[in-house]
Amino acid sequence: MSRTVSITLQNTDDARPIIEAITEDNPGATVHSYPGIVKIDREGSLTVHRASVETRLGRDWDPQEIHLSLVSMAGNLDEDDDYFRLAWAH
Amino acid sequence: MNAINKLGLKQRYALLTNGLDWEPSYQPKSAIFPYAEFEGIKIRDWSKWEDPFRLTMDSYWKYQAEKERKLYAVLDSFAQNNGQTGLSNARYVNAAKLFLTGITPAEYQAHRGFAHVGRHIPGVGPRIAAQMQSLDELRHAQTQIHTLSHYNRFFDGFHEFSHMHDRVWYLSVPKSFFDDARTAGPFEYFIAIGFAFEYVLTNLLFVPFMSGAAYNGDLATVTFGFSAQSDESRHMTLGIEVIKFLLEQHPDNLPIVQKWVDKWFWRGHRVLGLVAMMMDYMLPKKIMSWREAWDIYFTQAGGALFADLARYGLRPPKYADVATAEAEHLSHQNWSVFYQYTQAAAFHTWLPTPGEMDWLSEKYPNSFDQHYRPRFEMWAEMERDGKRFYNNALPQLCTVCQIPMAYTEPGDPTTICFRHSEHKGDRYHFCSDGCKDIFDGEPEKYSQSWLPVHQIFQGNCGGASMEEVLAWYRLNPGADNMDQAGSPDQAMWDQWMRMRDRVAG
Amino acid sequence: MAVVALDEHYADKIEIRDRVENFHGNIVVYLHWEEHLSFCSAVAFPFPPAMPFGALVKDILPATYGAHPDFAAIDWDAVRWTVDGRETAPDPARSLAENGVGHKSLLRFRTPGLHGYRGTRS
């Protein structure tokens, strides 16, 4: 049974540091590029770490800023001050 | 920095949602929330609701404002630089016409639906989330109209989108879908639109449309699309939270929710047939086939979702297997409908080119060459002989989805699927077991269907002739309808391209 | 099954829009030619119930289906009909009603030997 969680982000300058942070921090994540968007899949869970994005951006980054780049996602969401996580419970 | 910003996200969310609610003292709750109980949904404790996005109204305005700034900068630039001339070709614009007439008014309906839910759900958390979604949907309707108004300056078929949505035969498909949802109770609406449509199916609507726009040079649509889509993730999350919350609150909710999931999955699947045909037939440069999109966004993503929800006893939607099997046929059967009724459509049609037919063969090895290529080849022969094929009679419509009864029996693409039920001495017809089950579950509701073909026969649509009905639709014959080849749109486009070539030398 | 509605009298207030009374003396009849799916679906007509079945065959079918290359080859004596799922041999001289055709009846006909464009059911 598939337990793939997924996040789709716009392929833009704002989103690229987030995409980079995700691929770096989530071993085994698969990146699919479609026109205008990037879809990242991973088994079980996937986390965006605030610190990791901030390192790439060189400024403070609020995980809620992801709202500006998000296209779609699959999985149960947990969002807090320091991370944005998608996971399936089973 | 003020005090509230020093709080953590979870505390801030708690204060700005649950903390804003109050216990009524001079009216009973049942008088304040009169819609809360008749559907049979039982809620023990509304405070158990938590929105995982934890988005508070102040942050909501901040991010939405930023999205609007970005969007309008692009729209302005697109208009200033005559972006319409950079489209892949003039045929593409028909996908935008279908979107504006079929989808944009549905966004407005979703806005009204969520405003109602945001007023009538007793829990403060979902009420605030529904308010945000209501505002989002209004924003989507407005930005889509604004964006596509640029095309209305040049192309036919955009000018009466709202009027057409209420009257044109195929637009009764999305219209009746939302009328159905909005006339249900607030919990059913939440499951119908929030869960079944937004969570399970919306990716199949927006991602292909917007990726298609990106691939076909429609910068304006890409931008409104992705601006809207950034809200969709929040809507999807709301949808999945609603279903989990209802299932956690009381075991009696499971059969009610299951019935809604079954119903709205099937309703949504039928509406999305328009997207299937857009992807496979209307985009000049194609991104992926409907079959592939279905595999990614329903079979794979939906599989993981329903495996997760199985812990509550919820099973995948009934007839999901039928819908998956139909993915081999859906777009071909729908495009065939519009090709033969091109005289009554507010966008242009055409036959797939030989190159496109080869693409379709490759993407649909189990169905295209055997069943649909011959049909298009027959029509191409007839076109060459000067006998373009039209259907001169009006189609039989399914009472529930209101689509012409063009779908075939599961497992037999050579036989039309006919289903019917009797209710109080009248016979009702359906395109599928899915639509029949929906009728049989609520015959009182669906026996009221406003079916466009029957309304024409009853004399409620401007008259009995095609000319009178098209005038009642405010459809300009010879401009908005018929084939792309020979249309004023195509003539204008060809002239633009000649001018460009001349300038380029 | 009980109606789920806020108004307990909901079922008494509904308006069935496709009642036969709304069609000005006509009944709605659906026609479908089997194995010829280039006609995407069955088609609908408002007909007087007193119309002879033969008029349907003589006037309506050619105008509806005549564009198909198979149409001219139909052997009308061999055509097999069903009305609402029942096999029947309609009498062309008698009316639709006398042939068992009612409001929102579905008439399907099969033309033996003709299987659509190049036999593909199109």
Coordinates of C-alpha atoms in Angstrom, one line a residue, chain A residues 1-4 10 14 34-37 39 41 62 64-65 67-68 70-81 84 88-90, chain B residues 8-10 52-55 59 63 66-67 70 199 203 207 211 226 229-230 233 236-237 240 244 287-288 296-297 303-305 307-308:
Chain A
M1 CA 0.0 0.0 0.0
S2 CA 1.4 3.4 -1.0
R3 CA 2.3 5.6 1.9
T4 CA 3.6 8.4 -0.3
Q10 CA 5.8 26.5 -7.7
D14 CA 10.9 32.1 -3.8
Y34 CA 6.4 19.6 -14.5
P35 CA 5.8 22.9 -16.4
G36 CA 5.8 25.6 -13.7
I37 CA 5.8 23.3 -10.7
K39 CA 6.4 17.8 -7.1
D41 CA 7.3 12.6 -3.1
D62 CA 8.5 31.9 8.8
Q64 CA 3.9 30.0 7.0
E65 CA 5.6 31.8 4.1
H67 CA 1.7 29.5 1.6
L68 CA 3.1 31.8 -1.1
L70 CA 2.5 25.9 -2.2
V71 CA 0.5 24.3 -5.0
S72 CA -0.6 21.0 -3.5
M73 CA 0.2 18.4 -1.0
A74 CA -0.8 14.9 0.2
G75 CA -0.6 13.7 3.8
N76 CA -1.6 14.9 7.3
L77 CA -0.1 18.2 8.0
D78 CA 1.6 19.4 11.2
E79 CA 2.9 22.9 11.3
D80 CA 4.7 24.8 14.0
D81 CA 7.2 27.7 14.5
F84 CA 6.2 22.1 8.3
W88 CA 0.7 9.4 7.0
A89 CA -0.2 7.9 10.4
H90 CA -0.3 4.3 9.3
Chain B
G8 CA 4.2 30.4 19.8
L9 CA 2.2 29.5 16.7
K10 CA 0.0 27.0 18.6
P52 CA -3.1 22.1 11.3
F53 CA -2.3 25.2 9.4
R54 CA -2.9 27.3 12.5
L55 CA -3.4 30.2 10.2
S59 CA -1.5 36.2 8.9
Y63 CA -0.2 36.3 2.9
E66 CA 1.2 39.4 -1.0
K67 CA -0.3 36.8 -3.4
K70 CA 2.3 39.2 -7.2
Y199 CA -8.9 16.9 -1.2
N203 CA -5.4 18.4 -8.1
V207 CA -2.6 21.1 -11.6
S211 CA 0.6 23.2 -16.0
F226 CA -1.0 29.0 -9.0
Q229 CA -3.8 26.8 -5.9
S230 CA -1.7 28.1 -3.0
S233 CA -3.6 23.3 -0.1
M236 CA -7.4 20.3 1.2
T237 CA -6.1 20.4 4.7
I240 CA -9.1 16.1 5.5
K244 CA -11.2 13.0 10.5
I287 CA 1.5 17.9 -20.4
M288 CA 0.3 14.4 -19.6
I296 CA -0.8 10.1 -10.0
Y297 CA -3.5 12.1 -8.3
G303 CA -4.7 5.2 -2.3
A304 CA -2.4 6.6 0.5
L305 CA -5.2 8.8 1.7
A307 CA -5.3 3.7 3.6
D308 CA -4.8 6.4 6.2

